[in-house]
Amino acid sequence: MNAPDVSLLPLFLASILTSNILLANFLGTCSFISISKDFKSSMGLGLAVTMVIGICSAICWVVLNYLIKPLGIEYLSFIIFIIVIAGVVQMLEMIIDRFSPSLYMALGIFLPLITVNCAVLGVILFLQIRNYNFLQSVVFGFGSGAGWWLSIMLLAAIRTKLDKNNAIPAGLKGTGITLITIGFMAMAFIGFSGMIAVQ
Amino acid sequence: MSPGRKVFNEGLWSNNPIFVQVLGICSTLAVTNNLSNTLVMVLGVTFATAMGSFTLSLLKDLIPRKVRMIVQVLVLSFYVIIVDILLKAYQPAISKQLGPYVGLIITNCILMGRAEAFAAANKPGLSFLDGIANGLGYGWVLISIAFVRELLGFGTLLGLKVFGEGFTPWTIMVMAPSAFFLVALALWAANIFKAKAEAKAKVSKPKAPGTSALSGAASPAPAKQ
């Protein structure tokens, strides 16, 4: 099967806006809800997720096409991808710790969590199913990460106002109202879908 | 209450993975616009959670703390691969529709959450029951959401037509936002119900019976991703 005929810029924009990994594909919702309480942490986690997804999609593309496919071990791909993700996260942790302790202080606690963030594995499984070529995979990876980052920043900004509001019914406070907010954001992002159509 | 019944009570209601722990809503919201896909997904998650908790509870004394996370993920992905292969063999159409979401059971927070919060501190048999209870607790919420979404979004249930020709499908129910709204509404209803039950319990009994060590071990969910 050949790579789909998609040029890079539309793919990048589509992965940020129209098929946003979070608002359209529901990936990475758990950490999204728990971390978005705090604006600064959202920034850190968003940056970390973007980096990890971008790097992992590049590595996983190579692993998929030069290791998994030639050996015919597609049935092991989940395990291999998870190991790659865990390895990248560990490496990134060590590199950041070595070269930028201040960044490590900011990102440190989020990095281990990213291993089990479904957005990372989700992006990699998407690029496997859609058969992207190397450049498309990297662009799709960074774009999806950036889309996740954008939506967590937007939600964190909304929540800093929202959590001060006392008019919310008690039963809806916290997670409930956050989910409804995400629903409205998803509706707003659907508005972009006429602009670029990339699957 | 016997430990087994307690585990089920917690998984299905008082410590429901979706309403209380807010885990596992990540990948699976995407499959709830279709009832049969949801059923398959729920079975897959229940199987993987139960078997994963059972295995990890057996292994808990052998795993060094430092590599615990990665061992947990590997054991869980082993069971998810079994689910994936079974689906591909017996339900290829559904497997295709679910796409990446079968593989994403690995990173479903319920699996890791139960492995961390329950299986790490309890016996294998009980951990197995806990996995089943949490899978079902997650299942009934998802199935009710899928019921509403498929009924209103397509006018069908399990692919069978329910409404007559005059029915106009609610397109929003098929799309992403409705999943968020419905989960929020379900959460709201659960919270109201719970608040009422608590108020009632307070009137009849001034002091609730002390929670046992079991619920203490089960309630925090550190592996919230």
Coordinates of N, CA and C in Angstrom, one line a residue, chain A residues 23 25-27 29-31 33-34 75 78-79 82-83 86 113 116-118 121-122 125-126 129 169 171-172 175-176 179-180 182-184 186-187 190, chain B residues 22 24-27 29-30 69-70 73-74 77 81 84-85 99-101 103-104 106-107 109 112 175-177 179-181 183-184 187-188 191 224-225:
Chain A
L23 N -10.0 16.7 20.6 CA -11.4 17.1 20.5 C -12.1 16.3 19.5
N25 N -10.7 13.1 18.3 CA -10.4 11.6 18.5 C -10.4 11.2 20.0
F26 N -10.7 12.1 20.9 CA -10.8 11.8 22.3 C -9.5 11.2 22.9
L27 N -8.3 11.5 22.4 CA -7.1 10.9 22.9 C -6.5 11.8 23.9
T29 N -7.6 12.3 27.1 CA -8.5 13.1 27.9 C -8.2 13.1 29.4
C30 N -7.7 11.9 29.9 CA -7.6 11.8 31.3 C -6.6 12.9 31.9
S31 N -5.4 12.9 31.3 CA -4.5 13.9 31.8 C -4.9 15.3 31.5
I33 N -8.0 16.4 31.6 CA -8.9 16.9 32.6 C -8.2 17.2 33.9
S34 N -7.3 16.3 34.3 CA -6.7 16.4 35.6 C -5.6 17.6 35.7
Y75 N 1.9 -8.5 14.8 CA 1.1 -8.8 16.0 C 1.8 -8.3 17.3
F78 N 2.0 -3.5 19.1 CA 1.7 -2.8 20.3 C 2.8 -2.7 21.4
I79 N 3.3 -3.9 21.6 CA 4.4 -4.0 22.7 C 5.6 -3.2 22.2
I82 N 5.0 0.5 22.6 CA 5.0 0.9 24.0 C 6.5 1.0 24.5
I83 N 7.3 0.0 24.1 CA 8.7 0.0 24.6 C 9.4 1.2 24.0
A86 N 8.3 4.3 26.0 CA 8.9 4.4 27.3 C 10.3 4.7 27.2
L113 N 4.4 10.4 33.2 CA 3.0 10.2 32.9 C 2.7 10.0 31.4
V116 N 2.0 6.6 29.5 CA 0.6 6.0 29.4 C -0.4 7.1 28.9
N117 N 0.1 8.1 28.3 CA -0.9 9.1 27.7 C -1.3 8.5 26.4
C118 N -2.7 8.3 26.2 CA -3.1 7.6 25.0 C -2.9 8.4 23.8
L121 N 0.4 6.9 22.0 CA 0.2 5.6 21.3 C -0.9 5.8 20.2
G122 N -1.9 6.6 20.4 CA -2.9 6.8 19.4 C -2.4 7.4 18.1
L125 N -0.5 4.6 16.3 CA -1.4 3.7 15.7 C -2.1 4.3 14.4
F126 N -2.4 5.6 14.5 CA -3.0 6.2 13.3 C -2.1 6.2 12.2
I129 N -2.0 2.8 10.6 CA -3.2 2.4 9.9 C -3.3 3.2 8.6
P169 N -24.0 24.3 39.4 CA -24.6 23.4 40.3 C -23.6 22.5 41.0
G171 N -23.4 19.4 41.7 CA -23.1 18.1 41.1 C -22.3 18.2 39.8
L172 N -22.3 19.4 39.3 CA -21.5 19.5 38.0 C -20.1 20.1 38.2
T175 N -15.2 17.9 37.4 CA -15.1 17.2 36.1 C -16.3 17.5 35.2
G176 N -17.5 17.5 35.8 CA -18.7 17.6 35.0 C -18.7 18.9 34.1
L179 N -16.1 18.7 31.4 CA -16.5 17.9 30.2 C -17.4 18.7 29.3
I180 N -18.3 19.4 29.9 CA -19.3 20.2 29.0 C -18.5 21.3 28.3
I182 N -15.4 21.1 27.3 CA -14.6 20.4 26.3 C -15.6 20.1 25.1
G183 N -16.8 19.8 25.4 CA -17.8 19.5 24.4 C -18.0 20.8 23.5
F184 N -18.1 21.9 24.2 CA -18.3 23.2 23.4 C -17.1 23.5 22.6
A186 N -15.1 21.2 21.4 CA -15.1 20.3 20.2 C -16.1 20.8 19.1
M187 N -17.2 21.4 19.6 CA -18.2 21.9 18.6 C -17.5 23.1 17.8
I190 N -15.2 21.8 15.3 CA -15.9 21.2 14.1 C -16.1 22.2 13.0
Chain B
V22 N -12.8 9.0 37.5 CA -12.6 9.7 36.2 C -11.4 9.2 35.4
G24 N -10.2 6.4 32.2 CA -10.6 5.6 31.1 C -11.6 6.2 30.2
I25 N -11.8 7.5 30.3 CA -12.7 8.1 29.3 C -12.0 8.5 28.1
C26 N -10.7 8.3 28.1 CA -9.8 8.7 27.0 C -10.3 8.1 25.6
S27 N -9.9 6.9 25.4 CA -10.0 6.4 24.1 C -11.5 6.0 23.8
L29 N -14.6 7.1 24.5 CA -15.6 8.0 24.2 C -15.9 7.8 22.7
A30 N -14.8 7.6 21.9 CA -14.9 7.5 20.5 C -15.7 6.4 20.0
M69 N 6.4 0.3 36.5 CA 5.5 0.8 35.5 C 5.6 0.1 34.2
I70 N 6.9 -0.1 33.7 CA 7.1 -0.7 32.4 C 6.6 -2.2 32.4
V73 N 2.9 -2.2 32.1 CA 2.5 -1.9 30.7 C 2.7 -3.1 29.8
L74 N 3.8 -3.8 30.0 CA 4.1 -4.9 29.1 C 3.1 -6.0 29.4
S77 N -0.2 -5.0 27.9 CA -0.3 -5.0 26.4 C -0.3 -6.4 25.9
I81 N -3.1 -7.5 23.2 CA -2.8 -8.2 21.9 C -3.7 -9.4 21.7
D84 N -6.9 -8.1 20.5 CA -6.8 -7.7 19.2 C -6.8 -8.8 18.2
I85 N -6.0 -9.9 18.5 CA -5.9 -11.0 17.6 C -7.3 -11.7 17.5
G99 N -10.5 0.3 14.7 CA -9.2 0.9 14.3 C -8.2 0.9 15.5
P100 N -7.6 2.1 15.7 CA -6.6 2.1 16.7 C -7.1 2.0 18.1
Y101 N -8.4 2.0 18.3 CA -8.9 2.1 19.7 C -8.8 0.8 20.4
G103 N -6.0 -1.1 20.3 CA -4.6 -1.0 20.8 C -4.6 0.0 21.9
L104 N -5.4 0.9 21.9 CA -5.4 2.0 22.9 C -6.0 1.5 24.2
I106 N -4.5 -0.5 25.9 CA -3.2 -0.6 26.7 C -3.1 0.7 27.6
T107 N -3.3 1.8 26.9 CA -3.1 3.0 27.7 C -4.4 3.5 28.3
C109 N -6.6 4.3 31.1 CA -6.1 4.5 32.5 C -6.7 3.5 33.5
M112 N -4.2 0.6 34.2 CA -3.0 1.0 35.0 C -3.5 1.4 36.4
M175 N -21.4 12.9 16.4 CA -20.1 13.6 16.4 C -19.6 13.7 17.8
A176 N -18.3 14.1 17.9 CA -17.6 14.1 19.2 C -18.2 14.9 20.3
P177 N -18.7 16.1 20.1 CA -19.2 16.9 21.3 C -20.2 16.1 22.1
A179 N -20.6 13.2 23.0 CA -20.0 12.2 24.0 C -19.6 13.0 25.3
F180 N -19.0 14.1 25.1 CA -18.6 14.9 26.3 C -19.8 15.3 27.0
F181 N -20.9 15.8 26.3 CA -22.0 16.3 27.0 C -22.7 15.2 27.8
V183 N -21.5 12.3 28.9 CA -20.8 11.9 30.1 C -21.0 12.9 31.2
A184 N -20.9 14.2 30.8 CA -21.1 15.2 31.9 C -22.5 15.1 32.5
L187 N -22.6 12.1 34.8 CA -21.8 12.4 36.0 C -22.7 13.3 36.9
W188 N -23.4 14.2 36.4 CA -24.2 15.1 37.1 C -25.3 14.3 37.9
N191 N -23.9 12.3 40.6 CA -23.5 13.1 41.8 C -24.8 13.5 42.6
K224 N -3.5 8.0 37.6 CA -4.3 8.8 36.6 C -3.3 9.4 35.6
Q225 N -3.5 9.1 34.4 CA -2.4 9.5 33.4 C -2.4 11.0 33.1

